[in-house]
């Protein structure tokens, strides 16, 4: 396992979203209610960017076709 420093903690805030390229992955780092998550930055349905996704409860809602994904487990 390798360690990557993505962002300084002091720069994080609720609503923070930023995409990072790591090897062949594009990850979105986000903070919601003080919790930090790193998720794939595009929707698995049609690769639409999730940077503009809405958060409903503990789910990200893809802005394109409104598929929902659990933030903490990806279900
Ligand atoms: S591209 Fe995300 S639900 Fe279709």
Tab-separated table of N, CA and C and ligand atoms in Angstrom:
chain	number	residue	atom	x	y	z
A	1	UNK	N	0.847	-1.172	0.000
A	1	UNK	CA	0.000	0.000	0.000
A	1	UNK	C	0.892	1.234	0.000
A	2	UNK	N	0.534	2.195	-0.816
A	2	UNK	CA	1.288	3.439	-0.874
A	2	UNK	C	0.477	4.557	-0.246
A	3	UNK	N	1.179	5.540	0.230
A	3	UNK	CA	0.543	6.685	0.873
A	3	UNK	C	0.621	7.886	-0.061
A	4	UNK	N	-0.501	8.590	-0.233
A	4	UNK	CA	-0.538	9.801	-1.038
A	4	UNK	C	-1.081	10.943	-0.195
A	5	UNK	N	-0.397	12.024	-0.183
A	5	UNK	CA	-0.884	13.220	0.485
A	5	UNK	C	-1.692	14.017	-0.535
A	6	UNK	N	-2.985	14.161	-0.288
A	6	UNK	CA	-3.846	14.840	-1.260
A	6	UNK	C	-4.058	16.311	-0.923
A	7	UNK	N	-4.277	16.585	0.337
A	7	UNK	CA	-4.627	17.949	0.723
A	7	UNK	C	-4.280	18.153	2.189
A	8	UNK	N	-3.952	19.386	2.557
A	8	UNK	CA	-3.713	19.695	3.959
A	8	UNK	C	-5.050	19.765	4.683
A	9	UNK	N	-5.104	19.213	5.896
A	9	UNK	CA	-6.341	19.212	6.669
A	9	UNK	C	-6.904	20.609	6.855
A	10	UNK	N	-6.043	21.587	6.998
A	10	UNK	CA	-6.501	22.960	7.237
A	10	UNK	C	-7.306	23.499	6.052
A	11	UNK	N	-7.114	22.911	4.871
A	11	UNK	CA	-7.826	23.375	3.676
A	11	UNK	C	-9.176	22.689	3.477
A	12	UNK	N	-9.490	21.700	4.309
A	12	UNK	CA	-10.746	20.970	4.140
A	12	UNK	C	-11.875	21.645	4.907
A	13	UNK	N	-13.062	21.579	4.337
A	13	UNK	CA	-14.262	22.153	4.954
A	13	UNK	C	-15.463	21.380	4.422
A	14	UNK	N	-16.591	21.448	5.113
A	14	UNK	CA	-17.796	20.794	4.615
A	14	UNK	C	-18.166	21.388	3.255
A	15	UNK	N	-18.356	20.538	2.303
A	15	UNK	CA	-18.639	20.978	0.933
A	15	UNK	C	-17.411	20.901	0.032
A	16	UNK	N	-16.253	20.651	0.637
A	16	UNK	CA	-15.022	20.547	-0.153
A	16	UNK	C	-15.145	19.400	-1.147
A	17	UNK	N	-14.722	19.632	-2.380
A	17	UNK	CA	-14.644	18.590	-3.415
A	17	UNK	C	-13.485	18.921	-4.333
A	18	UNK	N	-12.656	17.942	-4.541
A	18	UNK	CA	-11.526	18.140	-5.453
A	18	UNK	C	-11.164	16.790	-6.059
A	19	UNK	N	-10.809	16.800	-7.331
A	19	UNK	CA	-10.449	15.566	-8.032
A	19	UNK	C	-8.928	15.456	-8.100
A	20	UNK	N	-8.445	14.256	-7.824
A	20	UNK	CA	-7.017	13.972	-7.866
A	20	UNK	C	-6.780	12.771	-8.776
A	21	UNK	N	-5.759	12.855	-9.590
A	21	UNK	CA	-5.351	11.732	-10.444
A	21	UNK	C	-4.250	10.977	-9.720
A	22	UNK	N	-4.494	9.705	-9.505
A	22	UNK	CA	-3.498	8.848	-8.865
A	22	UNK	C	-3.359	7.601	-9.715
A	23	UNK	N	-2.176	7.443	-10.284
A	23	UNK	CA	-1.947	6.344	-11.223
A	23	UNK	C	-3.055	6.374	-12.281
A	24	UNK	N	-3.816	5.304	-12.418
A	24	UNK	CA	-4.883	5.258	-13.430
A	24	UNK	C	-6.249	5.601	-12.861
A	25	UNK	N	-6.271	6.116	-11.642
A	25	UNK	CA	-7.540	6.408	-10.986
A	25	UNK	C	-7.780	7.913	-10.904
A	26	UNK	N	-9.017	8.268	-10.989
A	26	UNK	CA	-9.433	9.645	-10.777
A	26	UNK	C	-10.348	9.638	-9.562
A	27	UNK	N	-9.847	10.188	-8.470
A	27	UNK	CA	-10.578	10.151	-7.204
A	27	UNK	C	-11.041	11.543	-6.810
A	28	UNK	N	-12.217	11.591	-6.235
A	28	UNK	CA	-12.737	12.847	-5.717
A	28	UNK	C	-12.664	12.787	-4.195
A	29	UNK	N	-11.957	13.729	-3.618
A	29	UNK	CA	-11.906	13.875	-2.169
A	29	UNK	C	-12.999	14.850	-1.781
A	30	UNK	N	-13.836	14.474	-0.844
A	30	UNK	CA	-14.900	15.366	-0.416
A	30	UNK	C	-15.085	15.286	1.092
A	31	UNK	N	-15.621	16.351	1.639
A	31	UNK	CA	-15.931	16.377	3.065
A	31	UNK	C	-17.401	16.723	3.248
A	32	UNK	N	-18.083	15.872	4.027
A	32	UNK	CA	-19.508	16.060	4.320
A	32	UNK	C	-19.693	15.868	5.818
A	33	UNK	N	-20.268	16.844	6.485
A	33	UNK	CA	-20.513	16.780	7.927
A	33	UNK	C	-19.261	16.361	8.696
A	34	UNK	N	-18.143	16.907	8.318
A	34	UNK	CA	-16.891	16.643	9.019
A	34	UNK	C	-16.223	15.327	8.664
A	35	UNK	N	-16.881	14.513	7.858
A	35	UNK	CA	-16.305	13.229	7.441
A	35	UNK	C	-15.679	13.376	6.061
A	36	UNK	N	-14.565	12.740	5.877
A	36	UNK	CA	-13.852	12.821	4.602
A	36	UNK	C	-13.943	11.495	3.875
A	37	UNK	N	-14.147	11.591	2.555
A	37	UNK	CA	-14.295	10.404	1.723
A	37	UNK	C	-13.474	10.587	0.454
A	38	UNK	N	-13.018	9.473	-0.087
A	38	UNK	CA	-12.384	9.473	-1.403
A	38	UNK	C	-13.162	8.466	-2.247
A	39	UNK	N	-13.769	8.951	-3.320
A	39	UNK	CA	-14.603	8.103	-4.179
A	39	UNK	C	-14.163	8.294	-5.626
A	40	UNK	N	-14.529	7.331	-6.476
A	40	UNK	CA	-14.286	7.507	-7.913
A	40	UNK	C	-14.961	8.806	-8.347
A	41	UNK	N	-14.297	9.569	-9.188
A	41	UNK	CA	-14.827	10.889	-9.535
A	41	UNK	C	-15.848	10.866	-10.655
A	42	UNK	N	-16.062	9.706	-11.275
A	42	UNK	CA	-17.066	9.652	-12.337
A	42	UNK	C	-18.041	8.513	-12.072
A	43	UNK	N	-19.218	8.688	-12.601
A	43	UNK	CA	-20.303	7.727	-12.396
A	43	UNK	C	-19.999	6.427	-13.150
A	44	UNK	N	-20.211	5.282	-12.527
A	44	UNK	CA	-19.974	4.018	-13.217
A	44	UNK	C	-20.991	3.739	-14.326
A	45	UNK	N	-22.074	4.482	-14.358
A	45	UNK	CA	-23.086	4.246	-15.396
A	45	UNK	C	-22.591	4.739	-16.758
A	46	UNK	N	-22.329	6.021	-16.889
A	46	UNK	CA	-21.874	6.593	-18.163
A	46	UNK	C	-20.702	7.544	-17.982
A	47	UNK	N	-19.965	7.339	-16.901
A	47	UNK	CA	-18.740	8.114	-16.658
A	47	UNK	C	-18.987	9.607	-16.476
A	48	UNK	N	-20.192	9.991	-16.136
A	48	UNK	CA	-20.464	11.412	-15.933
A	48	UNK	C	-19.736	11.888	-14.670
A	49	UNK	N	-19.139	13.073	-14.704
A	49	UNK	CA	-18.424	13.572	-13.519
A	49	UNK	C	-19.350	13.729	-12.316
A	50	UNK	N	-18.882	13.267	-11.168
A	50	UNK	CA	-19.673	13.359	-9.940
A	50	UNK	C	-19.344	14.604	-9.131
A	51	UNK	N	-18.538	15.472	-9.680
A	51	UNK	CA	-18.157	16.671	-8.933
A	51	UNK	C	-19.357	17.573	-8.657
A	52	UNK	N	-20.376	17.508	-9.491
A	52	UNK	CA	-21.574	18.324	-9.289
A	52	UNK	C	-22.720	17.509	-8.709
A	53	UNK	N	-22.405	16.329	-8.182
A	53	UNK	CA	-23.469	15.479	-7.640
A	53	UNK	C	-24.064	16.104	-6.384
A	54	UNK	N	-25.327	15.812	-6.158
A	54	UNK	CA	-25.994	16.229	-4.930
A	54	UNK	C	-25.739	15.181	-3.866
A	55	UNK	N	-25.816	15.607	-2.624
A	55	UNK	CA	-25.737	14.686	-1.495
A	55	UNK	C	-27.120	14.636	-0.859
A	56	UNK	N	-27.684	13.436	-0.802
A	56	UNK	CA	-28.991	13.233	-0.166
A	56	UNK	C	-28.796	12.152	0.893
A	57	UNK	N	-28.927	12.559	2.140
A	57	UNK	CA	-28.644	11.622	3.233
A	57	UNK	C	-27.183	11.204	3.160
A	58	UNK	N	-26.946	9.909	3.046
A	58	UNK	CA	-25.561	9.432	2.929
A	58	UNK	C	-25.284	8.914	1.524
A	59	UNK	N	-25.969	9.508	0.535
A	59	UNK	CA	-25.784	9.078	-0.848
A	59	UNK	C	-25.387	10.245	-1.751
A	60	UNK	N	-24.553	9.924	-2.750
A	60	UNK	CA	-24.276	10.856	-3.831
A	60	UNK	C	-25.272	10.567	-4.937
A	61	UNK	N	-25.828	11.610	-5.526
A	61	UNK	CA	-26.794	11.442	-6.609
A	61	UNK	C	-26.167	11.985	-7.886
A	62	UNK	N	-25.982	11.099	-8.856
A	62	UNK	CA	-25.387	11.512	-10.125
A	62	UNK	C	-26.300	12.537	-10.802
A	63	UNK	N	-25.736	13.654	-11.265
A	63	UNK	CA	-26.577	14.682	-11.877
A	63	UNK	C	-27.129	14.284	-13.245
A	64	UNK	N	-26.562	13.263	-13.882
A	64	UNK	CA	-27.000	12.909	-15.240
A	64	UNK	C	-28.303	12.088	-15.246
A	65	UNK	N	-28.301	10.932	-14.600
A	65	UNK	CA	-29.484	10.062	-14.605
A	65	UNK	C	-29.961	9.735	-13.193
A	66	UNK	N	-29.384	10.408	-12.219
A	66	UNK	CA	-29.848	10.345	-10.828
A	66	UNK	C	-29.652	8.992	-10.148
A	67	UNK	N	-28.702	8.198	-10.606
A	67	UNK	CA	-28.332	7.001	-9.849
A	67	UNK	C	-27.772	7.449	-8.510
A	68	UNK	N	-27.973	6.625	-7.484
A	68	UNK	CA	-27.533	6.974	-6.139
A	68	UNK	C	-26.477	5.982	-5.676
A	69	UNK	N	-25.473	6.499	-4.980
A	69	UNK	CA	-24.375	5.663	-4.482
A	69	UNK	C	-24.115	6.018	-3.023
A	70	UNK	N	-24.010	4.990	-2.198
A	70	UNK	CA	-23.657	5.216	-0.810
A	70	UNK	C	-22.265	5.821	-0.707
A	71	UNK	N	-22.133	6.904	0.014
A	71	UNK	CA	-20.840	7.572	0.108
A	71	UNK	C	-19.823	6.712	0.843
A	72	UNK	N	-20.271	6.051	1.890
A	72	UNK	CA	-19.315	5.309	2.712
A	72	UNK	C	-19.011	3.916	2.184
A	73	UNK	N	-19.949	3.318	1.413
A	73	UNK	CA	-19.703	1.953	0.961
A	73	UNK	C	-19.844	1.736	-0.544
A	74	UNK	N	-20.280	2.764	-1.282
A	74	UNK	CA	-20.384	2.669	-2.735
A	74	UNK	C	-21.563	1.856	-3.249
A	75	UNK	N	-22.385	1.330	-2.353
A	75	UNK	CA	-23.543	0.525	-2.791
A	75	UNK	C	-24.563	1.383	-3.509
B	1	LIG	S1	-24.200	8.798	-15.860
B	1	LIG	FE1	-24.587	8.710	-13.748
B	1	LIG	S2	-26.507	7.800	-13.610
B	1	LIG	FE2	-26.091	7.802	-15.705
